[in-house]
Amino acid sequence: MNNNIAIKVEHLSKRYRIGQYVGSGAQYKTLRESLTNAVSAPLRRLRQTGDGRPKTDPPSPVPGPRSSSPGQPSTDGYIWALRDVSFEVKQGEVLGIIGRNGAGKSTLLKILTRITEPSEGRAVLNGRVNSLLEVGTGFHPELTGRENVRLSGAILGMTRKEIDRKFDEIVDFSGVETFIDTPVKRFSSGMRVRLGFAVAAHLEPEILLIDEVLAVGDAAFQKKCLGKMGDVAKEGRTVLFVSHNMGAISRLCRTALLLQDGRIVKDGPAQEVVVDYLASGSMQSSGDLDVSDPSWRIRSYSLADSRFKWTRITLLNSRSQVSPDVLFGEPFEVVLQGIAAEPVTGFRGTLGIHTVMGVVVFNSWYSDHGLPTSFPAGEIRFRVKVEPNYLAPGTYEIYIGADVSHVEDTVGPFRFDVQAAPFSAQHVWKSNHRGVVANPCTWSLDGVSREDSS
């Protein structure tokens, strides 16, 4: 491979069999599960037929390449998460990868980090690789933050001297120094991702792979992440950045790829790819959206092991009608539905509204309103009212999150429009108005004489 090329991907494809393990790297199991399966496997193979002879299952048919379309399940239960993906990344380049949930972005990064193997094609990486694919990846919940920094750093290839030299810098960057000797199981999801990002970013790899770390964390932390990623790029290291934050993609990346149904549908200058993505309406949703499908989820975890998961988002205009758009100058409501598999205590929920370029307009926290945080098992419904004359006309995205027992369910984006209102004496919107917030200030006239005002 050319020494100037950091990553070379050739005709990469990945096929999964729905509902089953596929290959040795498709899904990790716990040690307990592995031991249990090892003990029970011979017993399963020795299931007896009526005549006492061992019974074996017939081999599953292996479909050919035409068995299914990218991103769509076939009739025989297989799905192509990636199909014939090829690209090159030069050393020192920052490449953005965008596309709606389920497009194949995370699958691509998992192949590049050797978490899973491709079904077809190959990926060659030239240099030391580090990745941050999930919140607090690799952290042990029973260990303290300090112990996890040292353990995670060692696993990622840092020497003891290197960890000691960078420890204070890592902790200072994460902003969790007050809790660094607290078990990570008591950290919020935001604290875990800050510490995880800090360790990964200070490893100084030649290639850094990042999957949507900016979905968690406040504005100050996001700014620090962007700054650190910019520093990494300036130092000549290569970054692959997967994000729904179109503003960050445009600012940090010179080039970008747009994935759709497992294929590259657009590549080129980052701003051009972002504009095409937003114009395509590929993120558009109706006013009533079923989000029980895992493809809407930003954070990956086993839904079967979760106490709570979101199931539906509904947008209601000022007349309580379901609608994908609302009128500027009128209030609207967002109705959120979730389901608890068992009684929930200590519920933490949030609703965030962003612009389509990734600017955070605001985050609203359920816990700030003095409402109950414990619920019985079953369906739970929340209503979030947004006051009038706040959001300026434009297109926005909603993200919702729930943190129950430190297992987070983050869903998005849900897109809606604020339409310019007809002329009235109460609210007028003209084309020369700018900004996301419509009326943040109140003006008054003070200390002006009659002569001065004439």
PDB file of C-alpha atoms in Angstrom, residues 134-388:
ATOM      1  CA  GLU A 134     -19.410   3.535  22.364  1.00  0.00           C
ATOM      2  CA  VAL A 135     -19.847   5.312  25.693  1.00  0.00           C
ATOM      3  CA  GLY A 136     -17.081   4.250  28.084  1.00  0.00           C
ATOM      4  CA  THR A 137     -15.992   1.412  25.820  1.00  0.00           C
ATOM      5  CA  GLY A 138     -14.183  -1.252  27.848  1.00  0.00           C
ATOM      6  CA  PHE A 139     -14.742   0.340  31.272  1.00  0.00           C
ATOM      7  CA  HIS A 140     -15.343  -2.066  34.153  1.00  0.00           C
ATOM      8  CA  PRO A 141     -18.270  -0.778  36.254  1.00  0.00           C
ATOM      9  CA  GLU A 142     -16.863  -2.004  39.588  1.00  0.00           C
ATOM     10  CA  LEU A 143     -13.494  -0.265  39.134  1.00  0.00           C
ATOM     11  CA  THR A 144     -12.942   3.407  39.898  1.00  0.00           C
ATOM     12  CA  GLY A 145     -12.342   6.014  37.236  1.00  0.00           C
ATOM     13  CA  ARG A 146      -8.632   6.045  38.138  1.00  0.00           C
ATOM     14  CA  GLU A 147      -8.359   2.270  37.807  1.00  0.00           C
ATOM     15  CA  ASN A 148     -10.273   2.285  34.524  1.00  0.00           C
ATOM     16  CA  VAL A 149      -8.005   4.947  33.035  1.00  0.00           C
ATOM     17  CA  ARG A 150      -4.966   2.796  33.801  1.00  0.00           C
ATOM     18  CA  LEU A 151      -6.620  -0.430  32.678  1.00  0.00           C
ATOM     19  CA  SER A 152      -8.085   1.082  29.500  1.00  0.00           C
ATOM     20  CA  GLY A 153      -4.791   2.782  28.655  1.00  0.00           C
ATOM     21  CA  ALA A 154      -2.892  -0.491  29.072  1.00  0.00           C
ATOM     22  CA  ILE A 155      -5.399  -2.379  26.906  1.00  0.00           C
ATOM     23  CA  LEU A 156      -5.077   0.296  24.212  1.00  0.00           C
ATOM     24  CA  GLY A 157      -1.295  -0.091  24.176  1.00  0.00           C
ATOM     25  CA  MET A 158      -0.026   2.672  26.485  1.00  0.00           C
ATOM     26  CA  THR A 159       2.964   1.879  28.684  1.00  0.00           C
ATOM     27  CA  ARG A 160       2.821   2.480  32.434  1.00  0.00           C
ATOM     28  CA  LYS A 161       5.150   5.476  32.095  1.00  0.00           C
ATOM     29  CA  GLU A 162       3.015   6.892  29.278  1.00  0.00           C
ATOM     30  CA  ILE A 163      -0.150   6.520  31.383  1.00  0.00           C
ATOM     31  CA  ASP A 164       1.512   8.137  34.423  1.00  0.00           C
ATOM     32  CA  ARG A 165       2.788  11.012  32.286  1.00  0.00           C
ATOM     33  CA  LYS A 166      -0.614  11.716  30.741  1.00  0.00           C
ATOM     34  CA  PHE A 167      -2.873  10.784  33.664  1.00  0.00           C
ATOM     35  CA  ASP A 168      -3.421  14.306  35.015  1.00  0.00           C
ATOM     36  CA  GLU A 169      -4.001  15.651  31.507  1.00  0.00           C
ATOM     37  CA  ILE A 170      -6.550  12.908  30.773  1.00  0.00           C
ATOM     38  CA  VAL A 171      -8.473  13.528  33.999  1.00  0.00           C
ATOM     39  CA  ASP A 172      -8.382  17.306  33.568  1.00  0.00           C
ATOM     40  CA  PHE A 173      -9.703  17.000  30.009  1.00  0.00           C
ATOM     41  CA  SER A 174     -12.534  14.703  31.115  1.00  0.00           C
ATOM     42  CA  GLY A 175     -13.689  17.084  33.868  1.00  0.00           C
ATOM     43  CA  VAL A 176     -14.476  14.236  36.300  1.00  0.00           C
ATOM     44  CA  GLU A 177     -11.537  14.772  38.680  1.00  0.00           C
ATOM     45  CA  THR A 178     -13.895  15.090  41.671  1.00  0.00           C
ATOM     46  CA  PHE A 179     -15.200  11.565  41.063  1.00  0.00           C
ATOM     47  CA  ILE A 180     -12.066   9.902  39.710  1.00  0.00           C
ATOM     48  CA  ASP A 181     -11.888   7.521  42.732  1.00  0.00           C
ATOM     49  CA  THR A 182     -15.591   6.622  42.485  1.00  0.00           C
ATOM     50  CA  PRO A 183     -16.660   3.310  40.836  1.00  0.00           C
ATOM     51  CA  VAL A 184     -17.619   3.916  37.208  1.00  0.00           C
ATOM     52  CA  LYS A 185     -20.985   2.202  37.751  1.00  0.00           C
ATOM     53  CA  ARG A 186     -22.016   5.360  39.625  1.00  0.00           C
ATOM     54  CA  PHE A 187     -20.978   7.652  36.750  1.00  0.00           C
ATOM     55  CA  SER A 188     -23.608   9.175  34.505  1.00  0.00           C
ATOM     56  CA  SER A 189     -23.412   8.330  30.801  1.00  0.00           C
ATOM     57  CA  GLY A 190     -21.975  11.793  30.143  1.00  0.00           C
ATOM     58  CA  MET A 191     -19.192  11.273  32.690  1.00  0.00           C
ATOM     59  CA  ARG A 192     -18.318   7.891  31.179  1.00  0.00           C
ATOM     60  CA  VAL A 193     -18.102   9.222  27.642  1.00  0.00           C
ATOM     61  CA  ARG A 194     -15.984  12.198  28.744  1.00  0.00           C
ATOM     62  CA  LEU A 195     -13.501   9.918  30.478  1.00  0.00           C
ATOM     63  CA  GLY A 196     -13.537   7.398  27.615  1.00  0.00           C
ATOM     64  CA  PHE A 197     -12.917  10.102  25.021  1.00  0.00           C
ATOM     65  CA  ALA A 198     -10.115  11.584  27.109  1.00  0.00           C
ATOM     66  CA  VAL A 199      -8.275   8.244  27.266  1.00  0.00           C
ATOM     67  CA  ALA A 200      -8.752   7.540  23.560  1.00  0.00           C
ATOM     68  CA  ALA A 201      -7.755  11.030  22.434  1.00  0.00           C
ATOM     69  CA  HIS A 202      -4.534  11.043  24.487  1.00  0.00           C
ATOM     70  CA  LEU A 203      -3.262   7.706  23.173  1.00  0.00           C
ATOM     71  CA  GLU A 204      -1.751   9.539  20.170  1.00  0.00           C
ATOM     72  CA  PRO A 205      -2.535   6.936  17.506  1.00  0.00           C
ATOM     73  CA  GLU A 206      -1.767   7.432  13.830  1.00  0.00           C
ATOM     74  CA  ILE A 207      -5.421   6.628  13.057  1.00  0.00           C
ATOM     75  CA  LEU A 208      -8.366   7.606  15.292  1.00  0.00           C
ATOM     76  CA  LEU A 209     -11.877   6.233  14.648  1.00  0.00           C
ATOM     77  CA  ILE A 210     -14.720   8.071  16.410  1.00  0.00           C
ATOM     78  CA  ASP A 211     -18.396   7.108  16.355  1.00  0.00           C
ATOM     79  CA  GLU A 212     -20.844   9.800  17.517  1.00  0.00           C
ATOM     80  CA  VAL A 213     -19.170  10.724  20.802  1.00  0.00           C
ATOM     81  CA  LEU A 214     -20.653  14.213  20.535  1.00  0.00           C
ATOM     82  CA  ALA A 215     -24.166  12.842  21.112  1.00  0.00           C
ATOM     83  CA  VAL A 216     -23.424  12.882  24.840  1.00  0.00           C
ATOM     84  CA  GLY A 217     -21.996  15.765  26.804  1.00  0.00           C
ATOM     85  CA  ASP A 218     -22.689  19.421  27.333  1.00  0.00           C
ATOM     86  CA  ALA A 219     -21.704  22.236  24.989  1.00  0.00           C
ATOM     87  CA  ALA A 220     -18.403  22.881  26.797  1.00  0.00           C
ATOM     88  CA  PHE A 221     -17.336  19.256  26.467  1.00  0.00           C
ATOM     89  CA  GLN A 222     -18.381  19.113  22.825  1.00  0.00           C
ATOM     90  CA  LYS A 223     -16.230  22.179  22.158  1.00  0.00           C
ATOM     91  CA  LYS A 224     -13.275  20.489  23.859  1.00  0.00           C
ATOM     92  CA  CYS A 225     -13.818  17.336  21.760  1.00  0.00           C
ATOM     93  CA  LEU A 226     -13.900  19.317  18.543  1.00  0.00           C
ATOM     94  CA  GLY A 227     -10.784  21.198  19.567  1.00  0.00           C
ATOM     95  CA  LYS A 228      -8.941  17.989  20.414  1.00  0.00           C
ATOM     96  CA  MET A 229      -9.955  16.387  17.130  1.00  0.00           C
ATOM     97  CA  GLY A 230      -8.739  19.479  15.301  1.00  0.00           C
ATOM     98  CA  ASP A 231      -5.407  19.228  17.147  1.00  0.00           C
ATOM     99  CA  VAL A 232      -5.127  15.551  16.179  1.00  0.00           C
ATOM    100  CA  ALA A 233      -5.650  16.464  12.518  1.00  0.00           C
ATOM    101  CA  LYS A 234      -3.104  19.296  12.659  1.00  0.00           C
ATOM    102  CA  GLU A 235      -0.524  16.870  14.062  1.00  0.00           C
ATOM    103  CA  GLY A 236      -0.790  14.861  10.851  1.00  0.00           C
ATOM    104  CA  ARG A 237      -2.842  11.994  12.227  1.00  0.00           C
ATOM    105  CA  THR A 238      -5.797  10.463  10.393  1.00  0.00           C
ATOM    106  CA  VAL A 239      -9.355  10.696  11.748  1.00  0.00           C
ATOM    107  CA  LEU A 240     -12.558   8.945  10.652  1.00  0.00           C
ATOM    108  CA  PHE A 241     -15.438  10.807  12.244  1.00  0.00           C
ATOM    109  CA  VAL A 242     -19.005   9.435  12.265  1.00  0.00           C
ATOM    110  CA  SER A 243     -21.557  11.971  13.448  1.00  0.00           C
ATOM    111  CA  HIS A 244     -25.079  13.351  13.087  1.00  0.00           C
ATOM    112  CA  ASN A 245     -23.636  16.788  13.881  1.00  0.00           C
ATOM    113  CA  MET A 246     -23.495  18.320  10.425  1.00  0.00           C
ATOM    114  CA  GLY A 247     -21.880  21.490  11.736  1.00  0.00           C
ATOM    115  CA  ALA A 248     -18.996  19.495  13.207  1.00  0.00           C
ATOM    116  CA  ILE A 249     -18.619  17.489   9.999  1.00  0.00           C
ATOM    117  CA  SER A 250     -18.460  20.693   7.944  1.00  0.00           C
ATOM    118  CA  ARG A 251     -15.925  22.369  10.250  1.00  0.00           C
ATOM    119  CA  LEU A 252     -13.607  19.447  10.948  1.00  0.00           C
ATOM    120  CA  CYS A 253     -13.646  17.385   7.762  1.00  0.00           C
ATOM    121  CA  ARG A 254     -12.276  18.269   4.382  1.00  0.00           C
ATOM    122  CA  THR A 255     -14.006  15.310   2.724  1.00  0.00           C
ATOM    123  CA  ALA A 256     -17.023  13.176   3.611  1.00  0.00           C
ATOM    124  CA  LEU A 257     -18.861  10.009   2.596  1.00  0.00           C
ATOM    125  CA  LEU A 258     -22.633   9.631   2.574  1.00  0.00           C
ATOM    126  CA  LEU A 259     -23.822   6.084   3.285  1.00  0.00           C
ATOM    127  CA  GLN A 260     -27.311   4.926   2.438  1.00  0.00           C
ATOM    128  CA  ASP A 261     -28.522   1.323   2.794  1.00  0.00           C
ATOM    129  CA  GLY A 262     -24.943   0.123   3.110  1.00  0.00           C
ATOM    130  CA  ARG A 263     -23.592   1.815  -0.030  1.00  0.00           C
ATOM    131  CA  ILE A 264     -21.673   5.014  -0.691  1.00  0.00           C
ATOM    132  CA  VAL A 265     -24.067   7.302  -2.555  1.00  0.00           C
ATOM    133  CA  LYS A 266     -21.989  10.502  -2.371  1.00  0.00           C
ATOM    134  CA  ASP A 267     -18.378  11.408  -1.655  1.00  0.00           C
ATOM    135  CA  GLY A 268     -16.433  14.613  -2.046  1.00  0.00           C
ATOM    136  CA  PRO A 269     -15.899  17.917  -0.208  1.00  0.00           C
ATOM    137  CA  ALA A 270     -17.557  17.743   3.207  1.00  0.00           C
ATOM    138  CA  GLN A 271     -19.793  20.795   2.805  1.00  0.00           C
ATOM    139  CA  GLU A 272     -21.133  19.563  -0.550  1.00  0.00           C
ATOM    140  CA  VAL A 273     -21.920  16.112   0.873  1.00  0.00           C
ATOM    141  CA  VAL A 274     -23.647  17.659   3.908  1.00  0.00           C
ATOM    142  CA  VAL A 275     -25.779  19.915   1.693  1.00  0.00           C
ATOM    143  CA  ASP A 276     -26.839  16.945  -0.461  1.00  0.00           C
ATOM    144  CA  TYR A 277     -27.639  14.913   2.650  1.00  0.00           C
ATOM    145  CA  LEU A 278     -29.831  17.608   4.166  1.00  0.00           C
ATOM    146  CA  ALA A 279     -31.545  18.327   0.839  1.00  0.00           C
ATOM    147  CA  SER A 280     -32.297  14.652   0.226  1.00  0.00           C
ATOM    148  CA  GLY A 281     -34.734  14.500   3.143  1.00  0.00           C
ATOM    149  CA  SER A 282     -33.173  11.206   4.229  1.00  0.00           C
ATOM    150  CA  MET A 283     -33.592  12.259   7.863  1.00  0.00           C
ATOM    151  CA  GLN A 284     -37.142  13.499   7.490  1.00  0.00           C
ATOM    152  CA  SER A 285     -39.812  11.934   9.667  1.00  0.00           C
ATOM    153  CA  SER A 286     -43.548  12.365  10.093  1.00  0.00           C
ATOM    154  CA  GLY A 287     -45.247  13.940  13.080  1.00  0.00           C
ATOM    155  CA  ASP A 288     -45.794  10.511  14.666  1.00  0.00           C
ATOM    156  CA  LEU A 289     -42.795   8.200  14.708  1.00  0.00           C
ATOM    157  CA  ASP A 290     -42.410   4.636  15.982  1.00  0.00           C
ATOM    158  CA  VAL A 291     -38.876   4.506  17.412  1.00  0.00           C
ATOM    159  CA  SER A 292     -39.008   0.974  18.812  1.00  0.00           C
ATOM    160  CA  ASP A 293     -36.870  -0.086  15.829  1.00  0.00           C
ATOM    161  CA  PRO A 294     -33.207  -0.214  17.006  1.00  0.00           C
ATOM    162  CA  SER A 295     -32.086   1.652  13.858  1.00  0.00           C
ATOM    163  CA  TRP A 296     -33.285   4.918  15.445  1.00  0.00           C
ATOM    164  CA  ARG A 297     -31.017   4.424  18.426  1.00  0.00           C
ATOM    165  CA  ILE A 298     -27.743   6.322  18.640  1.00  0.00           C
ATOM    166  CA  ARG A 299     -26.400   4.244  21.504  1.00  0.00           C
ATOM    167  CA  SER A 300     -26.080   0.492  21.010  1.00  0.00           C
ATOM    168  CA  TYR A 301     -27.007  -1.909  23.785  1.00  0.00           C
ATOM    169  CA  SER A 302     -29.166  -4.971  24.247  1.00  0.00           C
ATOM    170  CA  LEU A 303     -32.787  -3.819  24.411  1.00  0.00           C
ATOM    171  CA  ALA A 304     -33.685  -7.125  26.032  1.00  0.00           C
ATOM    172  CA  ASP A 305     -31.462  -6.264  29.005  1.00  0.00           C
ATOM    173  CA  SER A 306     -32.780  -2.738  29.426  1.00  0.00           C
ATOM    174  CA  ARG A 307     -35.343  -1.744  32.019  1.00  0.00           C
ATOM    175  CA  PHE A 308     -36.658   1.081  29.851  1.00  0.00           C
ATOM    176  CA  LYS A 309     -36.720   1.949  26.155  1.00  0.00           C
ATOM    177  CA  TRP A 310     -38.370   4.644  24.074  1.00  0.00           C
ATOM    178  CA  THR A 311     -41.109   3.513  21.698  1.00  0.00           C
ATOM    179  CA  ARG A 312     -42.758   6.594  20.127  1.00  0.00           C
ATOM    180  CA  ILE A 313     -42.372  10.340  19.525  1.00  0.00           C
ATOM    181  CA  THR A 314     -45.375  12.462  18.534  1.00  0.00           C
ATOM    182  CA  LEU A 315     -45.407  16.166  17.656  1.00  0.00           C
ATOM    183  CA  LEU A 316     -48.631  18.067  18.437  1.00  0.00           C
ATOM    184  CA  ASN A 317     -49.284  21.592  17.160  1.00  0.00           C
ATOM    185  CA  SER A 318     -51.155  24.249  19.127  1.00  0.00           C
ATOM    186  CA  ARG A 319     -54.474  22.607  18.146  1.00  0.00           C
ATOM    187  CA  SER A 320     -53.298  19.226  19.545  1.00  0.00           C
ATOM    188  CA  GLN A 321     -53.085  17.821  16.023  1.00  0.00           C
ATOM    189  CA  VAL A 322     -50.322  15.438  14.949  1.00  0.00           C
ATOM    190  CA  SER A 323     -48.128  17.340  12.496  1.00  0.00           C
ATOM    191  CA  PRO A 324     -44.533  17.339  11.150  1.00  0.00           C
ATOM    192  CA  ASP A 325     -44.486  21.143  11.391  1.00  0.00           C
ATOM    193  CA  VAL A 326     -45.661  23.847  13.769  1.00  0.00           C
ATOM    194  CA  LEU A 327     -46.455  27.528  13.367  1.00  0.00           C
ATOM    195  CA  PHE A 328     -44.030  30.165  14.580  1.00  0.00           C
ATOM    196  CA  GLY A 329     -45.556  32.157  17.448  1.00  0.00           C
ATOM    197  CA  GLU A 330     -47.624  29.221  18.730  1.00  0.00           C
ATOM    198  CA  PRO A 331     -46.783  26.658  21.420  1.00  0.00           C
ATOM    199  CA  PHE A 332     -46.403  22.980  20.614  1.00  0.00           C
ATOM    200  CA  GLU A 333     -45.976  19.720  22.485  1.00  0.00           C
ATOM    201  CA  VAL A 334     -43.753  16.701  22.093  1.00  0.00           C
ATOM    202  CA  VAL A 335     -45.336  13.503  23.441  1.00  0.00           C
ATOM    203  CA  LEU A 336     -42.844  10.802  24.384  1.00  0.00           C
ATOM    204  CA  GLN A 337     -43.778   7.182  25.028  1.00  0.00           C
ATOM    205  CA  GLY A 338     -41.616   4.475  26.558  1.00  0.00           C
ATOM    206  CA  ILE A 339     -42.018   1.079  28.088  1.00  0.00           C
ATOM    207  CA  ALA A 340     -40.533  -0.254  31.320  1.00  0.00           C
ATOM    208  CA  ALA A 341     -39.890  -3.985  31.455  1.00  0.00           C
ATOM    209  CA  GLU A 342     -39.782  -3.789  35.259  1.00  0.00           C
ATOM    210  CA  PRO A 343     -40.305  -1.081  37.903  1.00  0.00           C
ATOM    211  CA  VAL A 344     -38.004   1.907  37.333  1.00  0.00           C
ATOM    212  CA  THR A 345     -36.354   4.100  39.968  1.00  0.00           C
ATOM    213  CA  GLY A 346     -34.137   7.134  39.495  1.00  0.00           C
ATOM    214  CA  PHE A 347     -35.387   7.912  35.983  1.00  0.00           C
ATOM    215  CA  ARG A 348     -33.442  10.653  34.148  1.00  0.00           C
ATOM    216  CA  GLY A 349     -34.901  11.835  30.856  1.00  0.00           C
ATOM    217  CA  THR A 350     -33.925  14.593  28.469  1.00  0.00           C
ATOM    218  CA  LEU A 351     -35.189  16.231  25.281  1.00  0.00           C
ATOM    219  CA  GLY A 352     -32.787  18.184  23.110  1.00  0.00           C
ATOM    220  CA  ILE A 353     -33.534  20.348  20.093  1.00  0.00           C
ATOM    221  CA  HIS A 354     -30.762  20.919  17.548  1.00  0.00           C
ATOM    222  CA  THR A 355     -30.513  22.676  14.214  1.00  0.00           C
ATOM    223  CA  VAL A 356     -29.893  20.467  11.175  1.00  0.00           C
ATOM    224  CA  MET A 357     -26.270  21.642  11.255  1.00  0.00           C
ATOM    225  CA  GLY A 358     -25.825  20.208  14.735  1.00  0.00           C
ATOM    226  CA  VAL A 359     -26.101  23.397  16.803  1.00  0.00           C
ATOM    227  CA  VAL A 360     -27.671  22.604  20.186  1.00  0.00           C
ATOM    228  CA  VAL A 361     -30.562  25.024  20.719  1.00  0.00           C
ATOM    229  CA  PHE A 362     -31.438  23.687  24.176  1.00  0.00           C
ATOM    230  CA  ASN A 363     -31.691  20.571  26.324  1.00  0.00           C
ATOM    231  CA  SER A 364     -34.607  20.122  28.721  1.00  0.00           C
ATOM    232  CA  TRP A 365     -34.273  17.709  31.654  1.00  0.00           C
ATOM    233  CA  TYR A 366     -37.218  15.874  33.216  1.00  0.00           C
ATOM    234  CA  SER A 367     -35.497  15.909  36.619  1.00  0.00           C
ATOM    235  CA  ASP A 368     -35.580  19.737  36.732  1.00  0.00           C
ATOM    236  CA  HIS A 369     -39.358  19.813  37.136  1.00  0.00           C
ATOM    237  CA  GLY A 370     -39.904  18.009  40.466  1.00  0.00           C
ATOM    238  CA  LEU A 371     -41.828  15.098  38.913  1.00  0.00           C
ATOM    239  CA  PRO A 372     -41.768  11.457  40.101  1.00  0.00           C
ATOM    240  CA  THR A 373     -38.701   9.462  39.066  1.00  0.00           C
ATOM    241  CA  SER A 374     -40.070   6.017  39.973  1.00  0.00           C
ATOM    242  CA  PHE A 375     -42.602   4.162  37.814  1.00  0.00           C
ATOM    243  CA  PRO A 376     -44.217   0.719  37.774  1.00  0.00           C
ATOM    244  CA  ALA A 377     -43.623  -1.647  34.885  1.00  0.00           C
ATOM    245  CA  GLY A 378     -45.590  -0.860  31.741  1.00  0.00           C
ATOM    246  CA  GLU A 379     -46.085   2.056  29.353  1.00  0.00           C
ATOM    247  CA  ILE A 380     -45.008   5.550  30.417  1.00  0.00           C
ATOM    248  CA  ARG A 381     -45.977   8.768  28.626  1.00  0.00           C
ATOM    249  CA  PHE A 382     -44.419  12.213  28.968  1.00  0.00           C
ATOM    250  CA  ARG A 383     -45.486  15.593  27.565  1.00  0.00           C
ATOM    251  CA  VAL A 384     -42.970  18.353  26.876  1.00  0.00           C
ATOM    252  CA  LYS A 385     -44.405  21.791  26.077  1.00  0.00           C
ATOM    253  CA  VAL A 386     -42.343  24.303  24.100  1.00  0.00           C
ATOM    254  CA  GLU A 387     -43.426  27.891  24.591  1.00  0.00           C
ATOM    255  CA  PRO A 388     -44.371  30.201  21.668  1.00  0.00           C
TER     256      PRO A 388
END
